[in-house]
XYZ file of C-alpha atoms in Angstrom:
359
model
C -26.519 -1.628 24.740
C -29.582 -0.043 26.311
C -31.054 -3.525 26.639
C -27.900 -4.541 28.506
C -28.585 -1.849 31.094
C -26.322 0.941 29.796
C -28.298 4.168 29.726
C -25.449 6.681 29.859
C -22.171 6.600 28.030
C -19.247 8.891 27.429
C -17.596 9.058 24.021
C -14.094 10.554 23.987
C -12.551 11.520 20.668
C -10.118 13.946 19.090
C -11.337 17.505 18.470
C -10.517 17.786 14.795
C -12.475 18.418 11.629
C -10.364 16.182 9.396
C -12.701 14.039 7.263
C -11.324 10.528 7.767
C -12.897 7.099 8.018
C -12.256 7.161 11.752
C -13.982 10.484 12.342
C -16.975 9.441 10.215
C -17.190 6.158 12.132
C -17.139 7.977 15.470
C -19.748 10.546 14.398
C -22.122 7.907 13.054
C -21.661 5.757 16.152
C -22.583 8.602 18.495
C -25.697 9.387 16.449
C -26.885 5.781 16.387
C -26.155 5.108 20.060
C -28.347 8.085 20.904
C -31.028 6.717 18.591
C -30.933 3.518 20.641
C -31.897 5.548 23.691
C -28.465 5.929 25.256
C -27.515 9.302 26.716
C -24.135 9.809 25.017
C -21.983 12.622 26.338
C -19.486 13.584 23.660
C -16.040 14.765 24.763
C -13.945 16.253 21.953
C -10.445 16.819 23.293
C -8.024 19.194 21.617
C -4.365 18.340 21.529
C -1.547 17.028 19.346
C -2.705 13.436 19.654
C -1.330 10.803 19.830
C 1.282 12.914 21.580
C 0.009 14.420 24.814
C 1.428 16.717 27.468
C 0.366 16.848 31.122
C -2.549 19.165 30.373
C -4.073 17.026 27.639
C -3.536 13.893 29.736
C -5.438 15.572 32.567
C -8.300 16.438 30.190
C -8.444 12.822 29.078
C -8.515 11.622 32.685
C -11.457 13.903 33.490
C -13.368 12.767 30.412
C -12.889 9.065 31.221
C -14.272 9.623 34.728
C -17.208 11.810 33.694
C -19.546 8.824 33.137
C -19.605 5.291 34.562
C -18.740 3.867 31.117
C -17.119 5.358 28.052
C -15.775 4.635 24.621
C -12.489 6.327 23.772
C -10.801 6.602 20.398
C -7.590 4.601 20.380
C -5.537 7.507 19.066
C -6.109 9.258 22.412
C -5.951 6.286 24.762
C -3.213 4.423 22.933
C -0.409 6.594 24.316
C -2.076 7.169 27.697
C -2.061 3.772 29.430
C -1.640 5.245 32.912
C -4.763 7.362 32.432
C -6.755 4.371 31.188
C -5.527 2.174 34.031
C -6.352 4.789 36.679
C -9.898 5.233 35.339
C -10.524 1.474 35.300
C -9.062 1.052 38.787
C -11.459 3.733 40.058
C -14.438 1.707 38.805
C -15.062 3.223 35.391
C -15.556 1.017 32.332
C -13.246 2.184 29.536
C -13.534 0.621 26.081
C -10.974 1.491 23.419
C -12.135 1.927 19.823
C -9.012 1.094 17.798
C -9.343 2.227 14.196
C -5.667 1.568 13.443
C -2.839 0.682 15.838
C -0.956 3.945 16.239
C 2.413 2.264 15.739
C 1.285 1.058 12.282
C 1.294 4.538 10.760
C 4.109 4.649 8.217
C 6.633 7.468 8.299
C 7.325 7.218 12.032
C 10.942 7.093 13.125
C 11.878 3.727 14.696
C 12.128 5.092 18.241
C 8.668 6.636 18.116
C 7.180 3.524 16.548
C 8.601 1.360 19.324
C 7.372 3.764 22.003
C 3.868 3.850 20.513
C 3.737 0.055 20.324
C 4.789 -0.297 23.965
C 2.308 2.283 25.224
C -0.550 0.923 23.132
C 0.069 -2.608 24.388
C -0.225 -1.317 27.948
C -3.389 0.646 27.150
C -5.066 -2.302 25.421
C -4.340 -4.545 28.386
C -5.501 -1.947 30.909
C -8.828 -1.192 29.221
C -12.126 -2.762 30.255
C -12.761 -3.650 26.623
C -11.468 -3.147 23.102
C -13.457 -2.795 19.881
C -12.187 -2.810 16.275
C -14.021 -1.958 13.026
C -13.117 -5.287 11.411
C -12.432 -8.943 12.134
C -9.037 -8.448 10.499
C -8.183 -5.651 12.940
C -9.445 -7.608 15.944
C -7.309 -10.602 14.961
C -4.266 -8.338 14.658
C -4.784 -6.955 18.164
C -5.380 -10.395 19.641
C -2.169 -11.692 18.128
C -0.133 -8.578 18.853
C -1.211 -7.833 22.407
C -2.507 -11.180 23.637
C -6.009 -9.987 24.431
C -8.580 -12.615 23.450
C -11.795 -10.641 23.965
C -11.390 -7.926 21.297
C -14.832 -7.119 19.890
C -15.857 -6.165 16.367
C -18.273 -3.439 15.272
C -18.282 -3.267 11.475
C -18.786 0.269 10.096
C -22.134 1.051 8.575
C -22.814 3.105 5.498
C -25.488 5.604 4.543
C -27.456 4.713 1.382
C -26.390 6.825 -1.578
C -27.524 7.311 -5.191
C -25.909 5.177 -7.870
C -22.884 6.922 -9.360
C -23.247 8.032 -12.970
C -19.555 7.518 -13.645
C -18.178 8.275 -17.083
C -21.214 7.166 -19.070
C -21.487 10.622 -20.631
C -17.824 11.510 -21.203
C -16.660 8.011 -22.089
C -13.323 8.521 -20.272
C -13.007 6.188 -17.253
C -12.714 8.060 -13.954
C -10.601 6.716 -11.115
C -10.954 7.918 -7.529
C -8.755 7.627 -4.452
C -10.191 9.026 -1.225
C -7.631 9.095 1.587
C -5.274 11.493 3.326
C -1.985 11.934 1.501
C 0.305 9.933 3.777
C 2.871 7.144 3.339
C 0.354 4.747 4.895
C -2.231 5.448 2.192
C 0.537 5.256 -0.427
C -0.674 7.424 -3.293
C 2.864 7.321 -4.730
C 2.351 3.683 -5.705
C -0.853 4.634 -7.510
C 0.827 7.471 -9.408
C 3.630 5.138 -10.483
C 1.091 2.579 -11.632
C -0.815 5.182 -13.635
C 2.433 6.266 -15.284
C 2.524 2.796 -16.871
C -0.928 3.377 -18.367
C -0.332 6.663 -20.157
C -1.226 5.008 -23.457
C -4.824 4.457 -22.277
C -7.655 6.910 -21.689
C -8.464 7.663 -18.035
C -8.674 10.499 -15.518
C -7.917 10.236 -11.798
C -8.866 12.248 -8.712
C -6.695 11.985 -5.588
C -8.995 13.374 -2.901
C -7.878 13.712 0.695
C -6.256 15.854 3.342
C -2.850 17.051 2.178
C -1.768 18.698 5.446
C -1.192 15.667 7.678
C 2.227 14.950 6.106
C 3.098 17.906 3.936
C 6.427 16.426 2.895
C 4.737 13.336 1.541
C 2.017 15.392 -0.153
C 4.758 17.359 -1.901
C 6.353 14.075 -2.989
C 3.069 12.914 -4.530
C 2.814 16.166 -6.469
C 6.409 15.815 -7.682
C 5.722 12.265 -8.836
C 2.717 13.453 -10.847
C 4.738 16.256 -12.447
C 7.738 14.045 -13.143
C 5.677 11.521 -15.135
C 3.925 14.282 -17.069
C 0.403 13.482 -15.834
C -0.574 16.743 -14.182
C -3.365 17.180 -16.738
C -4.830 13.737 -15.920
C -4.264 13.317 -12.177
C -5.950 15.931 -9.999
C -4.880 16.333 -6.365
C -7.800 18.139 -4.774
C -7.078 18.230 -1.049
C -9.840 17.301 1.378
C -13.383 17.644 0.041
C -16.729 17.446 1.798
C -20.389 18.023 0.984
C -21.422 18.728 -2.588
C -17.832 18.878 -3.862
C -17.155 15.358 -2.609
C -20.516 14.110 -3.876
C -19.569 15.330 -7.360
C -16.355 13.296 -7.294
C -18.260 10.224 -6.123
C -20.863 10.610 -8.835
C -18.193 10.880 -11.552
C -16.216 7.835 -10.394
C -16.139 4.449 -12.130
C -13.577 2.775 -9.868
C -12.195 3.378 -6.378
C -8.544 2.592 -5.696
C -7.322 2.272 -2.102
C -3.580 1.467 -2.293
C -2.943 1.616 1.483
C 0.080 -0.204 2.880
C -1.936 -0.725 6.089
C -5.728 -0.615 6.401
C -7.881 -1.935 9.242
C -11.128 -1.805 7.271
C -11.557 0.985 4.749
C -14.918 2.681 5.232
C -14.410 4.358 1.864
C -14.720 0.943 0.192
C -18.280 0.359 1.382
C -19.081 4.000 0.642
C -18.078 3.187 -2.934
C -20.162 -0.010 -2.983
C -23.161 1.965 -1.711
C -22.914 3.914 -4.979
C -22.348 0.866 -7.178
C -18.636 1.646 -7.600
C -16.210 -1.302 -7.533
C -12.813 -1.039 -5.851
C -9.221 -2.193 -5.997
C -7.705 -2.585 -2.520
C -4.475 -3.864 -0.997
C -4.172 -7.584 -0.323
C -3.449 -8.652 3.232
C -5.284 -5.684 4.766
C -8.692 -5.176 6.335
C -9.836 -3.432 3.164
C -10.357 -6.866 1.619
C -12.903 -7.536 4.360
C -14.721 -4.352 3.360
C -14.677 -5.389 -0.300
C -16.237 -8.777 0.449
C -18.871 -7.385 2.839
C -22.278 -8.824 2.086
C -20.948 -11.533 -0.236
C -19.736 -15.102 0.022
C -16.286 -15.403 -1.487
C -13.529 -17.955 -1.734
C -10.607 -18.105 0.660
C -8.254 -17.127 -2.174
C -10.278 -13.992 -2.858
C -10.321 -12.988 0.810
C -6.552 -13.439 1.084
C -6.048 -11.426 -2.086
C -4.343 -14.286 -3.908
C -7.025 -14.655 -6.553
C -6.788 -12.618 -9.741
C -9.476 -10.241 -11.018
C -12.810 -11.993 -10.626
C -16.489 -11.292 -11.015
C -17.104 -12.873 -7.575
C -16.171 -9.605 -5.905
C -16.875 -6.009 -6.944
C -13.170 -5.522 -7.582
C -10.021 -7.251 -6.414
C -6.968 -7.004 -4.162
C -3.388 -6.481 -5.271
C -0.111 -6.631 -3.320
C 0.514 -3.287 -1.577
C 3.423 -1.148 -2.679
C 3.772 -2.815 -6.081
C 2.927 -0.346 -8.872
C 3.503 -2.881 -11.666
C 0.981 -5.304 -10.155
C -1.545 -2.489 -9.704
C -0.942 -1.269 -13.255
C -1.556 -4.763 -14.631
C -4.946 -5.028 -12.935
C -5.907 -1.504 -13.979
C -4.926 -2.253 -17.576
C -7.245 -5.252 -17.587
C -10.087 -3.200 -16.134
C -9.525 -0.406 -18.648
C -9.283 -2.696 -21.696
C -11.679 -5.558 -20.918
C -15.337 -4.402 -21.018
C -16.521 -7.794 -19.734
C -14.476 -7.474 -16.549
C -15.524 -3.863 -16.090
C -19.215 -4.784 -16.405
C -18.821 -7.748 -14.034
C -17.280 -5.629 -11.304
C -19.905 -2.937 -11.772
C -22.782 -5.414 -11.615
C -21.290 -7.017 -8.513
C -20.988 -3.593 -6.856
C -24.595 -2.785 -7.708
C -25.687 -6.117 -6.214
C -23.920 -5.302 -2.923
C -25.843 -2.053 -2.385
C -28.797 -3.706 -0.687
C -26.645 -5.915 1.540
C -24.487 -3.298 3.222
C -25.008 -2.680 6.949
C -26.122 0.656 8.346
C -24.564 2.424 11.308
C -27.377 1.202 13.587
C -25.841 -2.271 13.385
C -22.487 -0.795 14.407
C -24.077 0.768 17.489
C -25.903 -2.443 18.350
C -22.636 -4.395 18.127
């Protein structure tokens, strides 16, 4: 971007400490843009985003006009099309970074979902540019909102040590790392694990449990109802050494999201040599096949478990299908080794965040 003549840039994001793929993406992007020699002014705006009152809208307007060009997280801009349009009309370049269309979040009432979709369509069309973290997400926005120039900046990952997994305990360790929300769909995972009670395994459900407290309570009830409280741990959000310990103990990542634009957590797993099971028909399949050449069937999630990829994709929201794949992984050492070896082979092919900034 510096080579293209951009020396100063604003970056507008939500002022929150929630550890999500989106916040990690934004933080890494700011760091790497600065490393490229761009003077990035970070604007962290408080507020109940994506909802916004007049005061928070005014703060967003000021931030968008503070520099000639800016990137703005889609969760802020997506419900503020008038603010985006006014900034662009005044000569400022405003590029939306859309991690996930805000109307795609499950659990919204129909009226709010429709309102979000309408506002986001207006914001996407008003912006100077739009960037997504995956080709899958960009294609969705092109089809949904009719904008043909949506760009792609694939997330990068920081190199990490190879996970030790369960090689000492001998009990396979499963990990899910996502906020407890209907979109991430931990209930489907719990119901799948309930079908595998006859096998040895332990599972950690790591992620923020405050975003949708009703759903988090439902996940806990599901675990209690199937009698697996001693095998499924719900930890809440973890960071630093506590999260590193969970990563190091994991043998397999499971991301059962109903909707997923990319799934940074998938390449974080691959960076540690951990294979993953993701949801078919989502951008997480793109993350799983990053750095590898795979068949069309594998990309679409229609292929069965295979050693071509470091894991596989299963239909979202179907616990029996997920349980069947997990049973194979738990009982077939050849498949388990193939996925692990494939994950280890991906480690050297994963992009860093510098490539995201360059894109």
